[in-house]
Coordinates of C-alpha atoms in Angstrom, one line a residue:
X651 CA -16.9 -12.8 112.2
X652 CA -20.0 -14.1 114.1
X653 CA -18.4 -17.3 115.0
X654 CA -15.8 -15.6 117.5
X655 CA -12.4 -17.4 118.7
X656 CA -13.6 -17.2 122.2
X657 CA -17.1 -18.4 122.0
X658 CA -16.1 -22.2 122.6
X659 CA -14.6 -21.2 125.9
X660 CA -17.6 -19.0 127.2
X661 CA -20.1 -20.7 129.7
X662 CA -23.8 -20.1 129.8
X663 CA -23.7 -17.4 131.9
X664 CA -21.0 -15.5 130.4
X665 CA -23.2 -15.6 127.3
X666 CA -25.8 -14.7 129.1
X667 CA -24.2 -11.6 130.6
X668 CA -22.8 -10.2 127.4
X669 CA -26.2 -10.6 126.1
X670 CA -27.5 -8.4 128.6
X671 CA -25.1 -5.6 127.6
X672 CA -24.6 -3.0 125.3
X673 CA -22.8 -3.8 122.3
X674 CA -19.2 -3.0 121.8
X675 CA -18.7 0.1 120.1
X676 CA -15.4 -0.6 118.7
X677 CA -12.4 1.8 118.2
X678 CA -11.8 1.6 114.6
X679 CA -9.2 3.0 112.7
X680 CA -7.7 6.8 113.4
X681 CA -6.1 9.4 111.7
X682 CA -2.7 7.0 110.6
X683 CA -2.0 3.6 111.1
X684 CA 1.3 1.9 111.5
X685 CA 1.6 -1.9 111.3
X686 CA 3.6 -3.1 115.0
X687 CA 4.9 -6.6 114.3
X688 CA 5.7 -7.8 117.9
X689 CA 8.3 -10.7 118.6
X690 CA 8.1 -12.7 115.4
X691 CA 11.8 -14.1 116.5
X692 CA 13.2 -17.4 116.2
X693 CA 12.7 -18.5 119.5
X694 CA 8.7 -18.2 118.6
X695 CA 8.8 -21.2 116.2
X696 CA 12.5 -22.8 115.3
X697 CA 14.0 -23.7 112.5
X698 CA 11.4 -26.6 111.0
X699 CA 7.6 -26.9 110.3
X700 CA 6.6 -29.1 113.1
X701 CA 4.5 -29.9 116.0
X702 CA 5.1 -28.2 119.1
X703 CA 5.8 -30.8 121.3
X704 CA 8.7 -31.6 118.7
X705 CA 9.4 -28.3 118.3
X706 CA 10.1 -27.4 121.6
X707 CA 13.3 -30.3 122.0
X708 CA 15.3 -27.8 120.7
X709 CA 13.2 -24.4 121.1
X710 CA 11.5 -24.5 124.4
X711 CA 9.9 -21.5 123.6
X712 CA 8.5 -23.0 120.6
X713 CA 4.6 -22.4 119.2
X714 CA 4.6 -24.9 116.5
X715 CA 2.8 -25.1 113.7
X716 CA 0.1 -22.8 115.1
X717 CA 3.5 -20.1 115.0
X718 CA 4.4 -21.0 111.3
X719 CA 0.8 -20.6 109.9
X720 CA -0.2 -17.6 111.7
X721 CA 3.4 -16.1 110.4
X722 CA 2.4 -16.9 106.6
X723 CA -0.8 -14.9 107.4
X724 CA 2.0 -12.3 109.1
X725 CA 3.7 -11.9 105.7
X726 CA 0.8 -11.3 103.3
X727 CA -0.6 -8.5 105.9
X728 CA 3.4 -6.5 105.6
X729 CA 3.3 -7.2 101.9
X730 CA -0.1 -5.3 101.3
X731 CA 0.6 -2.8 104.2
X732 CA 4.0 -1.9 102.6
X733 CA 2.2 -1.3 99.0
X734 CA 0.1 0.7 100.7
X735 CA 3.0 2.7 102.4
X736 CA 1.7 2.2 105.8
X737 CA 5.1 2.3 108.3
X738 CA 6.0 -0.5 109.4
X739 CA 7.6 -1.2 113.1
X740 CA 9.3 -4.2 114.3
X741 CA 10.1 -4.8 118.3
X742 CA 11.7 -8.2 119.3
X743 CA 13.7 -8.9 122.6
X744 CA 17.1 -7.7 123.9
X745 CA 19.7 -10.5 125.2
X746 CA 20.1 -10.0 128.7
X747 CA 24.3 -10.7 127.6
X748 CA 23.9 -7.6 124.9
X749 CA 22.0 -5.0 127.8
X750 CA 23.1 -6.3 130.9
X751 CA 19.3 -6.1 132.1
X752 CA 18.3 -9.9 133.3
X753 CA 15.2 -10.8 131.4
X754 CA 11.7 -10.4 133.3
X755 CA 11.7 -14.1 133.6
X756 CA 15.4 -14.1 134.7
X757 CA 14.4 -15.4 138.6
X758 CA 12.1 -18.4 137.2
X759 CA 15.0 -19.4 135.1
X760 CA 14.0 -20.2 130.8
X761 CA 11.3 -22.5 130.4
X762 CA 13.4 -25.7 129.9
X763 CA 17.0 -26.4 128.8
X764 CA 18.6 -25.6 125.6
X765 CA 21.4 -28.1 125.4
X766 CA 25.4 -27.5 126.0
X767 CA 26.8 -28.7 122.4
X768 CA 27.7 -25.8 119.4
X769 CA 24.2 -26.6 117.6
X770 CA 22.7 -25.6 121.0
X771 CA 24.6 -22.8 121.4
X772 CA 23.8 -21.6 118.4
X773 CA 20.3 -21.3 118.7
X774 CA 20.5 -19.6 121.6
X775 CA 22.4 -16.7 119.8
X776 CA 19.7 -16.6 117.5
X777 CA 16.6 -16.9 119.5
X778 CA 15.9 -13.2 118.8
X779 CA 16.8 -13.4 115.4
X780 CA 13.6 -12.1 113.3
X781 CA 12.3 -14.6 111.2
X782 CA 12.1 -14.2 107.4
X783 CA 8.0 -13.9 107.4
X784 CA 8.6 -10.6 109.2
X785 CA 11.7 -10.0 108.5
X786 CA 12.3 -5.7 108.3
X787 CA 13.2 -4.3 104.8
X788 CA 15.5 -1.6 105.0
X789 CA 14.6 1.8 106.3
X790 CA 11.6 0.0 108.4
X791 CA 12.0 0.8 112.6
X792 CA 13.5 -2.1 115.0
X793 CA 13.1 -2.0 118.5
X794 CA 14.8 -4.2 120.8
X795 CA 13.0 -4.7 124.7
X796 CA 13.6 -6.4 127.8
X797 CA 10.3 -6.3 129.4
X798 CA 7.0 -7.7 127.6
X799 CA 5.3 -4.5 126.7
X800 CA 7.1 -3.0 123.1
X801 CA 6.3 0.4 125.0
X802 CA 8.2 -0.3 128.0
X803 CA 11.8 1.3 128.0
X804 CA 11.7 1.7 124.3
X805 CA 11.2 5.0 122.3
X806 CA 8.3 3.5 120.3
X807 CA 5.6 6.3 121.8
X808 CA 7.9 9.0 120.8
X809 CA 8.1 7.8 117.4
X810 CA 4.6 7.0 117.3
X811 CA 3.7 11.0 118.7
X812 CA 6.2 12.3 116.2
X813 CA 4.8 10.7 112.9
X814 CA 1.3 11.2 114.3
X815 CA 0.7 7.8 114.3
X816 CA -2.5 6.9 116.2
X817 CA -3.7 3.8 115.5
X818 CA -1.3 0.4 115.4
X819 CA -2.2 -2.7 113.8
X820 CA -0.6 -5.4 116.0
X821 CA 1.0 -9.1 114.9
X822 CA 3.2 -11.4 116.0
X823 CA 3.1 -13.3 119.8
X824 CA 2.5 -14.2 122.6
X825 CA -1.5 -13.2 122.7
X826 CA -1.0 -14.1 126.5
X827 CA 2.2 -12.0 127.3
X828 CA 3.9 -9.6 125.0
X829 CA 1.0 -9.0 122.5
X830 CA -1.7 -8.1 125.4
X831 CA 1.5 -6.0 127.6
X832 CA 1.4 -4.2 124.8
X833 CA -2.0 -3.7 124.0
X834 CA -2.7 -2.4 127.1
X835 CA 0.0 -0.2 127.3
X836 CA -1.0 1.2 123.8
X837 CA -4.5 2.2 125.3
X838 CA -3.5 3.5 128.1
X839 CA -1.6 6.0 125.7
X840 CA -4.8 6.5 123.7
X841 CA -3.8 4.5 120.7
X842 CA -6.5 3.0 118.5
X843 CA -5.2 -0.7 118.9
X844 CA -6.3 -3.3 116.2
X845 CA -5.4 -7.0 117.0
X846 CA -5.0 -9.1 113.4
X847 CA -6.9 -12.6 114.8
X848 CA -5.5 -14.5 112.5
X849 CA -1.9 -12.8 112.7
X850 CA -1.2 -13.4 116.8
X851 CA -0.1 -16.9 117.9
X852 CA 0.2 -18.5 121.3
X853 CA 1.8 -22.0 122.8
X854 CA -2.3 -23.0 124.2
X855 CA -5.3 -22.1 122.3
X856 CA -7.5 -21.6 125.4
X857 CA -5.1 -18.3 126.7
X858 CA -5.2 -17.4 122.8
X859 CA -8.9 -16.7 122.7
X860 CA -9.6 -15.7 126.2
X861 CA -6.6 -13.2 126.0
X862 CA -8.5 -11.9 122.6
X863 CA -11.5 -11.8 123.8
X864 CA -10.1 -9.3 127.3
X865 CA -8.4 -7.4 124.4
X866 CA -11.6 -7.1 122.4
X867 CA -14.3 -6.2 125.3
X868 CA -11.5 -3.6 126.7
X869 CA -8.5 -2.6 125.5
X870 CA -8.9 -2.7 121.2
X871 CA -10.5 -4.4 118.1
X872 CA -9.7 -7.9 117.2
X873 CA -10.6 -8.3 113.2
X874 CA -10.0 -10.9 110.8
X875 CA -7.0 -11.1 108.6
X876 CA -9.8 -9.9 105.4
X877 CA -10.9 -7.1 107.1
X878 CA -8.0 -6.2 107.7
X879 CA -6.8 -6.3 103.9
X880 CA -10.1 -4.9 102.8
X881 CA -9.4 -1.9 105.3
X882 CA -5.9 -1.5 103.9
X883 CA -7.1 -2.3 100.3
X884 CA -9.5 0.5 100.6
X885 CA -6.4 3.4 101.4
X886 CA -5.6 5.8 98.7
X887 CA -2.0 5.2 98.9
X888 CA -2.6 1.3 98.5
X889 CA -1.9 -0.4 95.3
X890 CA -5.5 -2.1 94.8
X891 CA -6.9 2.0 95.3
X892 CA -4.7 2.9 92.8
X893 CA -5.5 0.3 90.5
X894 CA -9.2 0.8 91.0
X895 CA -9.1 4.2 90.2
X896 CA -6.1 4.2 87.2
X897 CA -6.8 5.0 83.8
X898 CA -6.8 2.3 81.2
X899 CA -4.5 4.7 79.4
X900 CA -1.3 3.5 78.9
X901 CA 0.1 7.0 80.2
X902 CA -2.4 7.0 83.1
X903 CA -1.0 3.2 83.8
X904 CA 2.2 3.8 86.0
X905 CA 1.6 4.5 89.6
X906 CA 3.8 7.1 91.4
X907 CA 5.6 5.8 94.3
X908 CA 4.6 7.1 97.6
X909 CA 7.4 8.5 98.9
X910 CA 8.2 10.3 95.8
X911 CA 10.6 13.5 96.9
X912 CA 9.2 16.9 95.3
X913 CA 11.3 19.1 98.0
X914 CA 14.2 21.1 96.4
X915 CA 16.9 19.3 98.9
X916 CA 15.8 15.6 98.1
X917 CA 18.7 13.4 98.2
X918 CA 19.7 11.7 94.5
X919 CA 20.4 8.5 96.0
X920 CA 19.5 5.5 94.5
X921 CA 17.2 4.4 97.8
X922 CA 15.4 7.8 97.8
X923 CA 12.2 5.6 97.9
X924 CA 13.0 4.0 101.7
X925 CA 12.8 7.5 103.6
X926 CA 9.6 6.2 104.1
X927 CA 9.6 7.9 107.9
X928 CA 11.9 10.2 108.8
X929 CA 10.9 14.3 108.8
X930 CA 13.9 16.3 108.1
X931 CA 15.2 18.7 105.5
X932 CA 15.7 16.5 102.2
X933 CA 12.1 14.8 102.9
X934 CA 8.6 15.7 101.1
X935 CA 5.5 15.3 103.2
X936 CA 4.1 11.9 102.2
X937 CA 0.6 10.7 101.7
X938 CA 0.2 9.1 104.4
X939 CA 1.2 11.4 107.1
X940 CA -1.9 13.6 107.0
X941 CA -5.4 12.3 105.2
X942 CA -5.2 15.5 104.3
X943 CA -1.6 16.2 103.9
X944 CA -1.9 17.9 100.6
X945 CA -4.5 20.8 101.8
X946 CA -3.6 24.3 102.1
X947 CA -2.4 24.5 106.0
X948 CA -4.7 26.1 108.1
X949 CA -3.8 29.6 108.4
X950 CA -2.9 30.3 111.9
X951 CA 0.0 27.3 111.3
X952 CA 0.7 29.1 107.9
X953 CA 0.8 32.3 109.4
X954 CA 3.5 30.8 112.4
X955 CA 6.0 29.9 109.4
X956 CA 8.7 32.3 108.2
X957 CA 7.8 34.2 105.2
X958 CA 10.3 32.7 103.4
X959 CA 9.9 28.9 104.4
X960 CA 9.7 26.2 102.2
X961 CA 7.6 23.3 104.0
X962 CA 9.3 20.1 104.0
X963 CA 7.4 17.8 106.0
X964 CA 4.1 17.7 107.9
X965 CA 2.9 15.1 110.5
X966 CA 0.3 15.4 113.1
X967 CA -0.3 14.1 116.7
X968 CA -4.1 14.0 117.6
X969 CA -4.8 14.2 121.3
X970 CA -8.0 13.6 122.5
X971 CA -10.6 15.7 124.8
X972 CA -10.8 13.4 127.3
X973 CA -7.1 13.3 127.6
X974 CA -6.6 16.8 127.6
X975 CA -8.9 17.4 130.1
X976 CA -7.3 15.4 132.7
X977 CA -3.7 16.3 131.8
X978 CA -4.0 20.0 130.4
X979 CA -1.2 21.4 129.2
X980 CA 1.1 19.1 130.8
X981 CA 0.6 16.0 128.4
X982 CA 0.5 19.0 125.6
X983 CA 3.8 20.3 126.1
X984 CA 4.8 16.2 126.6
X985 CA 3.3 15.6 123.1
X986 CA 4.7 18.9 121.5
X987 CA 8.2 18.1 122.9
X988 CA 8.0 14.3 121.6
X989 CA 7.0 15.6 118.2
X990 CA 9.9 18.3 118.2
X991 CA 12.9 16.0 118.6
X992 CA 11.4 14.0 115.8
X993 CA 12.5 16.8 113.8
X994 CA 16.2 17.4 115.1
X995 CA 18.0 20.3 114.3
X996 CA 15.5 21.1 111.2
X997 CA 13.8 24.0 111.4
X998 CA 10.1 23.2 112.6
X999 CA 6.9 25.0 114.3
X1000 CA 4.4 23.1 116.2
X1001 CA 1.3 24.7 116.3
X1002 CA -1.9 22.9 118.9
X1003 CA -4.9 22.9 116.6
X1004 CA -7.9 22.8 118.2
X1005 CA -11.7 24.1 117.0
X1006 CA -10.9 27.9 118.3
X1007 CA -8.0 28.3 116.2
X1008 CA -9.8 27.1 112.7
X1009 CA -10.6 29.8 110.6
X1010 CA -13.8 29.8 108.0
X1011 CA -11.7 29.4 105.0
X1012 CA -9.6 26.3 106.1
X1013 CA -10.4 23.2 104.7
X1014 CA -13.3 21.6 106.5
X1015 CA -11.8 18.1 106.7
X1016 CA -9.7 20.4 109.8
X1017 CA -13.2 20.5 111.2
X1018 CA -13.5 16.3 110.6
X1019 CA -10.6 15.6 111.7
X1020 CA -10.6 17.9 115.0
X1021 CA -14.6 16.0 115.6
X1022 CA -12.8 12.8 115.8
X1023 CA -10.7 14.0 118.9
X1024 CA -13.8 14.9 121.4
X1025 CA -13.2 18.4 122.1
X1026 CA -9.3 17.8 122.0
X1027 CA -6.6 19.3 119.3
X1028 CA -4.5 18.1 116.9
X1029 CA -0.4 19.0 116.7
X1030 CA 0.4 20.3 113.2
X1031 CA 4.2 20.0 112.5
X1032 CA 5.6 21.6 109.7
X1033 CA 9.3 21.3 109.3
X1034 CA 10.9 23.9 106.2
X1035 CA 13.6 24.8 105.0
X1036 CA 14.4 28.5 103.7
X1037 CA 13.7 29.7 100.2
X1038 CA 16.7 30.6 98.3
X1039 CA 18.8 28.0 100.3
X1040 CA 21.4 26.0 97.8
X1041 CA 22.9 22.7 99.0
X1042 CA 26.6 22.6 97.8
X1043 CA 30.0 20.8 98.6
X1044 CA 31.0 20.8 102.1
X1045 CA 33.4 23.5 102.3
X1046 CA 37.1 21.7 103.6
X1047 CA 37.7 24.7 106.3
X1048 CA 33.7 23.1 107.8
X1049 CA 33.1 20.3 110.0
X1050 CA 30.6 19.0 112.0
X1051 CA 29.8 16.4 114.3
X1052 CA 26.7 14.1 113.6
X1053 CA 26.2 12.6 116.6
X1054 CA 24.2 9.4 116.1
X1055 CA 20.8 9.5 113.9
X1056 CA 17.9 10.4 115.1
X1057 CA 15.8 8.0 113.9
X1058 CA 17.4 4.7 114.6
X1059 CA 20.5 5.6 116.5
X1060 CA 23.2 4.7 114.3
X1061 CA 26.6 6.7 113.8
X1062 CA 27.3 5.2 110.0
X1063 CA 26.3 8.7 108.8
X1064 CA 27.8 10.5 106.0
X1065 CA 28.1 14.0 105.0
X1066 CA 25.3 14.5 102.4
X1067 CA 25.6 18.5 101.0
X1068 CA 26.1 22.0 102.7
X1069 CA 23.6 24.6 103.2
X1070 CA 24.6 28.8 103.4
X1071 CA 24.1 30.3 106.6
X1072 CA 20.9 31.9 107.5
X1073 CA 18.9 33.3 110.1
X1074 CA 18.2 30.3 112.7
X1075 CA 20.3 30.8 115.9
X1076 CA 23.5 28.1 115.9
X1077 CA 24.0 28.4 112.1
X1078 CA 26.2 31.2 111.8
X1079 CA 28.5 28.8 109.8
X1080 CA 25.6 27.4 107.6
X1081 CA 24.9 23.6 108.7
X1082 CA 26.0 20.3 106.9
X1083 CA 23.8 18.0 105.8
X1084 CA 24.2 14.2 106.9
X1085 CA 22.7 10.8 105.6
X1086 CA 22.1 7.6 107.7
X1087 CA 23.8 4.5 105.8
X1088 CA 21.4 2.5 108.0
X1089 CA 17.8 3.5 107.9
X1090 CA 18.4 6.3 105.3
X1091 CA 17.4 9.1 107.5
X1092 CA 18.6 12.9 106.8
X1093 CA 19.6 15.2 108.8
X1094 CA 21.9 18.4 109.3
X1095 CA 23.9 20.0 112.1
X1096 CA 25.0 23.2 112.2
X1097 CA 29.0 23.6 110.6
X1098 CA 31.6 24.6 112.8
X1099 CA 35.3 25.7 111.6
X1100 CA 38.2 23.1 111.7
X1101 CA 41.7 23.9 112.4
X1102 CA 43.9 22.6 109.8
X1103 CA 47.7 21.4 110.8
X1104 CA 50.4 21.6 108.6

């Protein structure tokens, strides 16, 4: 990319400056990355293929055609980053009628009219409908916000801290307004940001690049659409790795999905494969949660683990030196807390990695991966469950209350298995397994008794 977006719109002595610089030394790509598609709603492009100034009779938020091609570009990128397992996360905007919270725009009133007749009305109900280039498969995380930035009163960063997410690949629009809100924001957390050029749309060309080109000299990269499938091409997990490295063996020929279960408590339902995210008892650590999510765990977070425990799932949250020494333990403890609610009411430790606690015999990509955070520390998470544990009916004298999932905050759950007591404070009565209809998230809770009338 030598030819950049923004280069038409630089003068001489913008050129000149930049020349006189040192060159960017650009974020790149972390420890996990998570694609972020931001606002890819109907309001963003309408119903029809055409120009904006047509377009926007009936969708004054329009973007044209500029919205539908850079939205084809949008659904090749999820296609390859879902074979290659990467997570996907969707944020689009709340109705100020479904949260009560006027929009941020709410005192300049919506850029132009949207008519009075049904047709009208209709489009207006689904003006934050997501459109079918981006549209989420099941299983995949939706946000809805009412302020430009995807972090701002949303839960995003403490999904984000709890899968160990660290570095986002960002789509969708506006480059001027909700892609750059949330940019920033996503820095200012320490987030690796990447910024898809050809994936990001805009109503006016000249905000487009001069909004990438801020984004690129500060806040994150901005990379083609083919680097960006090269990078994700070049993953173990992806489906071009795999077929690189397959045998031509008609046995060696099948790949194994990524989220394959091996844990004793995996659920036996037919959509096993979308509990692509969740880490709870009934889910296997998956590839793509640790580089090195297969290694032996280094021995002071084996050591913190009950003799008996069976791990279950592992993420990590990297936090950096420079973070750390600003905030201490107060943005540890933030971080540790964030990651222990992603786990719920499974039994979990959380141990702070940092060079001190590595011992000679752990696996040196520890060492690599702990060089990467600038004298900071990495959160290991390991939820278990106990050895010897056997999921069985729900006994009819046990209840339990699921509340609403923990993942995407749904209350379609349903009761999924029983586990015996055992030794954890609050499961005197053993604890009842539960399964999210929605977003196919497990869970348990510990059983309580029931009084039965007659």
């Amino acid at each position: 990319m030598t030819q950049r977006i923004w280069d038409a719109y630089l003068t001489s002595a913008d050129k000149r400056h930049l020349g006189q610089g040192r060159p960017k030394t650009p974020y790149g790509f972390g420890l996990k990355t998570a694609v972020l598609s931001v606002d890819n709603y109907r309001a963003a492009i309408g119903d029809e293929r055409e120009p904006m100034m047509d377009s926007i009779k009936k969708w004054p938020n329009s973007t044209g055609l500029a919205g539908w091609e850079a939205l084809d570009k949008i659904a090749d990128l999820l296609a390859a980053a879902r074979a290659a397992g990467l997570p996907v996360i969707h944020v689009k905007g709340m109705a100020a009628e479904d949260s009560g919270i006027p929009g941020w725009r709410a005192r300049r009133g919506e850029r132009g009219t949207i008519g009075e007749d049904e047709a009208a009305r209709d489009r207006y109900r689904r003006r934050y409908d997501i459109v079918e280039q981006a549209r989420p498969l099941p299983g995949e995380v939706v946000l809805a916000k009412t302020a430009p930035s995807a972090f701002f009163g949303t839960p995003l960063m403490s999904y984000l801290m709890g899968q160990g997410i660290d570095t986002l690949i960002v789509v969708g629009e506006a480059v001027s307004g909700c892609v750059r809100a949330t940019v920033v924001d996503g820095c200012s957390y320490r987030l690796r940001m990447i910024v898809v050029e050809d994936c990001v749309y805009d109503r006016h060309e000249a905000t487009r690049a001069m909004n990438l080109f801020d984004i690129d000299q500060k806040y994150g990269d901005v990379i083609s659409l083919s680097q960006t499938l090269k990078w994700i091409a070049d993953q173990p997990g992806s489906a071009a790795s795999a077929g690189a490295s397959a045998s031509a063996s008609a046995s060696a020929s099948a790949v194994k999905p990524d989220h394959e279960h091996s844990h004793e408590h995996a659920h036996d339902h037919d959509h096993d494969a979308d509990h692509s995210h969740h880490s709870h008892i009934g889910a296997s650590a998956h590839d793509h949660d640790l580089p090195f999510a297969e290694l032996p765990l280094p021995a002071i977070v084996a050591r913190a683990l009950p003799e008996n425990a069976v791990p279950a799932a592992v993420s990590q949250h990297p936090i950096h030196g420079h973070v750390l020494r600003r905030a201490g333990n107060e943005v540890l403890e933030a971080a540790r807390a964030a990651m222990s609610s992603g786990y719920g009411n499974t039994p979990h430790v959380i141990v702070a990695l940092s060079d001190a606690e590595l011992e000679p015999d752990d696996d040196p990509r520890y060492v690599q991966a702990l060089g990467m955070t600038d004298g900071g520390a990495v959160l290991v998470g390991v939820g278990y469950a106990l050895a010897g544990e056997e999921r069985k009916a729900v006994p009819s004298e046990l209840t339990a209350d699921p509340g609403s999932c923990p993942e995407c905050g749904s209350t379609n759950a349903t009761p999924d298995g029983y586990i015996e007591p055992r030794d954890t404070p609050g499961f005197g009565r053993g604890a009842i397994l539960f399964f999210c209809e929605e977003c196919h998230t497990a869970w348990d809770m510990p059983a309580v008794a029931v009084t039965i009338r007659r």
